[in-house]
CSV table of C-alpha atoms in Angstrom, one decimal:
chain,number,residue,atom,x,y,z
A,1,UNK,CA,187.4,-20.5,-180.1
A,2,UNK,CA,186.1,-19.5,-176.6
A,3,UNK,CA,183.7,-22.4,-176.6
A,4,UNK,CA,186.4,-25.0,-177.0
A,5,UNK,CA,187.9,-24.7,-173.5
A,6,UNK,CA,187.2,-25.1,-169.9
A,7,UNK,CA,188.5,-22.3,-167.7
A,8,UNK,CA,190.2,-22.0,-164.4
A,9,UNK,CA,188.4,-19.6,-162.0
A,10,UNK,CA,191.1,-17.0,-162.5
A,11,UNK,CA,190.7,-17.1,-166.3
A,12,UNK,CA,186.9,-17.1,-166.2
A,13,UNK,CA,186.8,-14.2,-163.8
A,14,UNK,CA,189.4,-12.2,-165.8
A,15,UNK,CA,187.3,-12.4,-169.0
A,16,UNK,CA,184.1,-11.6,-167.0
A,17,UNK,CA,185.7,-8.6,-165.3
A,18,UNK,CA,187.3,-7.2,-168.5
A,19,UNK,CA,183.9,-7.4,-170.3
A,20,UNK,CA,182.3,-5.6,-167.3
A,21,UNK,CA,185.0,-3.0,-167.4
A,22,UNK,CA,184.3,-2.4,-171.1
A,23,UNK,CA,180.6,-1.6,-170.8
A,24,UNK,CA,181.1,0.3,-167.5
A,25,UNK,CA,183.6,2.6,-169.1
A,26,UNK,CA,181.2,3.2,-172.1
A,27,UNK,CA,178.5,4.2,-169.6
A,28,UNK,CA,180.7,6.6,-167.7
A,29,UNK,CA,181.9,8.1,-171.0
A,30,UNK,CA,178.3,8.5,-172.1
A,31,UNK,CA,177.7,10.9,-169.2
A,32,UNK,CA,180.9,12.8,-170.0
A,33,UNK,CA,179.9,13.4,-173.7
A,34,UNK,CA,176.4,14.4,-172.7
A,35,UNK,CA,177.6,16.9,-170.1
A,36,UNK,CA,180.3,18.4,-172.4
A,37,UNK,CA,178.1,18.9,-175.6
A,38,UNK,CA,177.5,22.6,-174.7
A,39,UNK,CA,181.2,23.3,-174.1
A,40,UNK,CA,181.7,23.5,-177.8
A,41,UNK,CA,180.2,25.8,-180.4
A,42,UNK,CA,177.0,24.6,-182.1
A,43,UNK,CA,178.8,23.8,-185.4
A,44,UNK,CA,181.0,21.2,-183.7
A,45,UNK,CA,178.3,19.5,-181.5
A,46,UNK,CA,177.5,16.8,-184.1
A,47,UNK,CA,180.8,15.2,-183.2
A,48,UNK,CA,179.8,15.0,-179.5
A,49,UNK,CA,176.3,13.7,-180.5
A,50,UNK,CA,178.0,10.9,-182.5
A,51,UNK,CA,180.1,10.1,-179.4
A,52,UNK,CA,176.9,9.7,-177.4
A,53,UNK,CA,175.5,7.4,-180.0
A,54,UNK,CA,178.7,5.3,-180.0
A,55,UNK,CA,178.6,5.1,-176.2
A,56,UNK,CA,175.0,3.9,-176.0
A,57,UNK,CA,175.6,1.3,-178.7
A,58,UNK,CA,178.8,0.0,-177.1
A,59,UNK,CA,177.3,-0.1,-173.6
A,60,UNK,CA,174.3,-2.1,-174.6
A,61,UNK,CA,176.0,-4.6,-176.9
A,62,UNK,CA,179.0,-5.1,-174.6
A,63,UNK,CA,176.6,-5.7,-171.7
A,64,UNK,CA,174.9,-8.4,-173.7
A,65,UNK,CA,178.3,-9.9,-174.5
A,66,UNK,CA,179.2,-10.1,-170.8
A,67,UNK,CA,175.9,-11.7,-170.2
A,68,UNK,CA,176.6,-14.2,-173.0
A,69,UNK,CA,179.9,-15.2,-171.3
A,70,UNK,CA,178.3,-15.7,-167.8
A,71,UNK,CA,175.5,-17.8,-169.3
A,72,UNK,CA,177.7,-19.9,-171.5
A,73,UNK,CA,179.8,-21.4,-168.7
A,74,UNK,CA,179.1,-22.8,-165.2
A,75,UNK,CA,181.4,-24.0,-162.4
A,76,UNK,CA,181.9,-27.7,-162.0
A,77,UNK,CA,183.0,-28.4,-158.4
A,78,UNK,CA,184.3,-31.9,-159.4
A,79,UNK,CA,186.8,-30.5,-161.9
A,80,UNK,CA,187.3,-27.1,-160.3
A,81,UNK,CA,186.8,-25.5,-163.8
A,82,UNK,CA,184.2,-23.4,-165.5
A,83,UNK,CA,182.7,-25.7,-168.3
A,84,UNK,CA,180.2,-25.2,-171.0
A,85,UNK,CA,176.7,-25.0,-169.5
A,86,UNK,CA,174.3,-27.6,-170.7
A,87,UNK,CA,171.7,-26.3,-173.2
A,88,UNK,CA,173.2,-22.8,-173.1
A,89,UNK,CA,173.9,-20.8,-176.2
A,90,UNK,CA,177.6,-20.5,-177.3
A,91,UNK,CA,179.6,-17.5,-176.3
A,92,UNK,CA,180.0,-15.3,-179.4
A,93,UNK,CA,182.2,-12.5,-180.4
A,94,UNK,CA,179.5,-11.6,-182.9
A,95,UNK,CA,178.2,-9.1,-180.4
A,96,UNK,CA,181.4,-7.1,-180.9
A,97,UNK,CA,181.1,-7.2,-184.6
A,98,UNK,CA,177.6,-5.9,-184.4
A,99,UNK,CA,178.8,-3.1,-182.2
A,100,UNK,CA,181.6,-2.3,-184.6
A,101,UNK,CA,179.3,-2.3,-187.6
A,102,UNK,CA,177.3,0.4,-185.8
A,103,UNK,CA,180.2,2.3,-184.3
A,104,UNK,CA,183.0,2.3,-186.8
A,105,UNK,CA,181.2,4.6,-189.4
A,106,UNK,CA,180.2,6.9,-186.5
A,107,UNK,CA,183.7,7.1,-185.3
A,108,UNK,CA,185.0,7.9,-188.7
A,109,UNK,CA,182.3,10.5,-189.3
A,110,UNK,CA,183.1,12.3,-186.0
A,111,UNK,CA,186.4,13.7,-187.1
A,112,UNK,CA,184.9,15.3,-190.2
A,113,UNK,CA,183.0,17.7,-188.0
A,114,UNK,CA,186.0,19.1,-186.1
A,115,UNK,CA,188.4,19.7,-189.0
A,116,UNK,CA,188.2,22.5,-191.6
A,117,UNK,CA,187.1,20.8,-194.9
A,118,UNK,CA,184.5,21.7,-197.5
A,119,UNK,CA,181.0,20.3,-197.5
A,120,UNK,CA,181.6,18.5,-200.8
A,121,UNK,CA,184.8,16.9,-199.4
A,122,UNK,CA,183.0,16.0,-196.2
A,123,UNK,CA,180.3,14.2,-198.1
A,124,UNK,CA,182.8,12.4,-200.3
A,125,UNK,CA,184.8,11.2,-197.3
A,126,UNK,CA,181.7,10.2,-195.4
A,127,UNK,CA,180.7,7.9,-198.2
A,128,UNK,CA,184.1,6.3,-198.4
A,129,UNK,CA,184.3,5.9,-194.6
A,130,UNK,CA,180.9,4.3,-194.6
A,131,UNK,CA,181.7,1.9,-197.4
A,132,UNK,CA,185.3,0.9,-196.3
A,133,UNK,CA,184.4,0.9,-192.6
A,134,UNK,CA,181.4,-1.3,-193.1
A,135,UNK,CA,183.2,-3.7,-195.5
A,136,UNK,CA,186.1,-4.0,-193.1
A,137,UNK,CA,183.8,-5.2,-190.3
A,138,UNK,CA,181.5,-7.4,-192.5
A,139,UNK,CA,184.4,-9.3,-194.0
A,140,UNK,CA,186.1,-9.7,-190.6
A,141,UNK,CA,182.8,-11.0,-189.2
A,142,UNK,CA,182.6,-13.6,-191.9
A,143,UNK,CA,186.2,-14.7,-191.4
A,144,UNK,CA,185.8,-15.2,-187.6
A,145,UNK,CA,183.4,-18.0,-188.3
A,146,UNK,CA,186.3,-20.0,-189.7
A,147,UNK,CA,188.7,-19.6,-186.8
A,148,UNK,CA,188.2,-23.2,-185.6
A,149,UNK,CA,187.6,-24.9,-189.0
A,150,UNK,CA,189.7,-23.4,-191.7
A,151,UNK,CA,192.9,-21.5,-191.3
A,152,UNK,CA,192.9,-20.6,-195.0
A,153,UNK,CA,189.4,-19.1,-194.9
A,154,UNK,CA,190.3,-17.2,-191.7
A,155,UNK,CA,193.3,-15.7,-193.4
A,156,UNK,CA,191.7,-14.9,-196.7
A,157,UNK,CA,188.7,-13.1,-195.2
A,158,UNK,CA,191.2,-11.4,-192.8
A,159,UNK,CA,193.3,-10.2,-195.8
A,160,UNK,CA,190.2,-8.8,-197.5
A,161,UNK,CA,189.2,-7.0,-194.3
A,162,UNK,CA,192.8,-5.6,-193.9
A,163,UNK,CA,192.6,-4.1,-197.4
A,164,UNK,CA,189.6,-2.0,-196.3
A,165,UNK,CA,191.4,-1.3,-193.0
A,166,UNK,CA,194.4,0.1,-194.9
A,167,UNK,CA,192.1,2.3,-197.0
A,168,UNK,CA,190.5,3.7,-193.8
A,169,UNK,CA,193.9,4.5,-192.3
A,170,UNK,CA,194.9,6.3,-195.5
A,171,UNK,CA,191.7,8.4,-195.4
A,172,UNK,CA,192.1,9.2,-191.7
A,173,UNK,CA,195.7,10.3,-192.3
A,174,UNK,CA,194.7,12.6,-195.1
A,175,UNK,CA,191.9,14.1,-193.0
A,176,UNK,CA,194.2,14.8,-190.1
A,177,UNK,CA,197.0,16.2,-192.2
A,178,UNK,CA,194.8,18.4,-194.4
A,179,UNK,CA,192.2,19.3,-191.7
A,180,UNK,CA,194.9,20.4,-189.2
A,181,UNK,CA,195.8,23.4,-191.4
A,182,UNK,CA,194.7,26.6,-189.7
A,183,UNK,CA,193.8,25.0,-186.3
A,184,UNK,CA,195.1,26.5,-183.1
A,185,UNK,CA,198.6,25.2,-182.3
A,186,UNK,CA,197.4,23.1,-179.3
A,187,UNK,CA,194.6,21.6,-181.4
A,188,UNK,CA,197.2,20.6,-184.0
A,189,UNK,CA,199.2,18.7,-181.4
A,190,UNK,CA,196.0,16.9,-180.3
A,191,UNK,CA,195.3,16.0,-183.9
A,192,UNK,CA,198.8,14.5,-184.1
A,193,UNK,CA,198.0,12.5,-180.9
A,194,UNK,CA,194.7,11.3,-182.5
A,195,UNK,CA,196.6,9.9,-185.4
A,196,UNK,CA,198.9,7.8,-183.2
A,197,UNK,CA,196.0,6.7,-181.0
A,198,UNK,CA,194.0,5.7,-184.0
A,199,UNK,CA,196.9,3.8,-185.6
A,200,UNK,CA,197.9,2.0,-182.4
A,201,UNK,CA,194.5,1.2,-181.1
A,202,UNK,CA,193.1,0.0,-184.4
A,203,UNK,CA,196.2,-2.2,-184.9
A,204,UNK,CA,195.1,-4.2,-181.8
A,205,UNK,CA,192.0,-5.6,-183.6
A,206,UNK,CA,193.9,-7.7,-186.2
A,207,UNK,CA,195.8,-9.2,-183.2
A,208,UNK,CA,192.6,-10.3,-181.6
A,209,UNK,CA,191.3,-11.6,-184.9
A,210,UNK,CA,194.4,-13.7,-185.3
A,211,UNK,CA,194.5,-14.9,-181.7
A,212,UNK,CA,193.3,-18.5,-182.6
A,213,UNK,CA,196.5,-18.8,-184.7
A,214,UNK,CA,198.8,-17.1,-182.2
A,215,UNK,CA,197.6,-18.6,-179.0
A,216,UNK,CA,194.8,-21.2,-179.3
A,217,UNK,CA,194.4,-21.8,-175.5
A,218,UNK,CA,192.7,-20.5,-172.4
A,219,UNK,CA,195.4,-17.8,-172.2
A,220,UNK,CA,194.5,-16.8,-175.8
A,221,UNK,CA,190.9,-16.3,-174.9
A,222,UNK,CA,191.8,-14.1,-172.0
A,223,UNK,CA,194.3,-12.2,-174.2
A,224,UNK,CA,191.8,-11.7,-176.9
A,225,UNK,CA,189.1,-10.2,-174.7
A,226,UNK,CA,191.6,-7.9,-173.0
A,227,UNK,CA,193.0,-6.8,-176.4
A,228,UNK,CA,189.5,-6.1,-177.8
A,229,UNK,CA,188.4,-4.2,-174.7
A,230,UNK,CA,191.6,-2.0,-174.6
A,231,UNK,CA,191.1,-1.3,-178.3
A,232,UNK,CA,187.5,-0.4,-177.8
A,233,UNK,CA,188.1,2.0,-174.9
A,234,UNK,CA,191.0,3.6,-176.7
A,235,UNK,CA,189.4,4.0,-180.1
A,236,UNK,CA,186.0,5.1,-178.8
A,237,UNK,CA,186.3,6.8,-175.5
A,238,UNK,CA,189.8,8.4,-175.6
A,239,UNK,CA,189.4,9.2,-179.3
A,240,UNK,CA,186.1,10.9,-178.5
A,241,UNK,CA,187.6,12.9,-175.6
A,242,UNK,CA,190.5,14.1,-177.8
A,243,UNK,CA,188.1,15.2,-180.5
A,244,UNK,CA,186.0,17.1,-177.9
A,245,UNK,CA,189.2,18.9,-176.8
A,246,UNK,CA,189.9,19.9,-180.4
A,247,UNK,CA,186.4,21.2,-180.8
A,248,UNK,CA,186.7,23.1,-177.5
A,249,UNK,CA,189.9,24.8,-178.6
A,250,UNK,CA,188.4,25.7,-182.0
A,251,UNK,CA,185.3,27.1,-180.2
A,252,UNK,CA,187.4,29.2,-177.9
A,253,UNK,CA,189.5,30.5,-180.7
A,254,UNK,CA,186.3,31.6,-182.5
A,255,UNK,CA,185.0,33.4,-179.5
A,256,UNK,CA,182.6,30.9,-178.2
A,257,UNK,CA,182.2,31.1,-174.4
A,258,UNK,CA,180.7,28.1,-172.5
A,259,UNK,CA,178.7,28.7,-169.3
A,260,UNK,CA,181.1,28.9,-166.3
A,261,UNK,CA,180.1,25.6,-164.8
A,262,UNK,CA,180.5,23.8,-168.2
A,263,UNK,CA,183.8,25.5,-168.8
A,264,UNK,CA,185.0,24.3,-165.5
A,265,UNK,CA,183.9,20.7,-166.3
A,266,UNK,CA,185.7,20.9,-169.7
A,267,UNK,CA,189.0,22.1,-168.1
A,268,UNK,CA,188.8,19.8,-165.2
A,269,UNK,CA,188.8,22.6,-162.6
């Protein structure tokens, strides 16, 4: 729907700035995860490595989405609005879906390496996470093409995507509930926070998907980009940091000692 409107300078700049914020935060978080990999025991480091992969993917693709926005519109002094640029490609949220298709399985896999589950159970959950996570994104990607042409198709594909979304939530809840057994008390509290963060941040995505029905206007465009960016930062960066904290607590409980400088970085001292 973004290509249907002309934008006031305020609305245009708000979208541009929030997209810039998105990729800038991913870049900053990339350095955090790289620098803290060695603050956890080797058995937990794959979770941090996956965070690094997620940050690289999110940074690159969100950067291209911000570029897509600035190229798609140009300022018209006569009208005082940003209007579709002649011969420019349409702005597309497809960049986000491509990012999610890469990142969602990684995000779901991450938690499997900081909880206490068997190898067989980890492999089984990994397969389900990959299938349901990918299908959730693919069906949502198809549905968003109908947001300006067919409300019925938008809702049908959205409902299919939601079914996979509910399955992912169920699996994550089980992983957190069962995988928290035997963890240090502080780690159990963080796992509880991860569940609520996961639930709330992932619930923002359906709101962005349905924005053409809720607010098909300039304000809706701004609202959708803010919603998606807040959800991305919460579900990728904050989620990854919390998982790192769980891994650090488990490592410490098992007797792993990070180098003094790294330990200070991890504790914020």
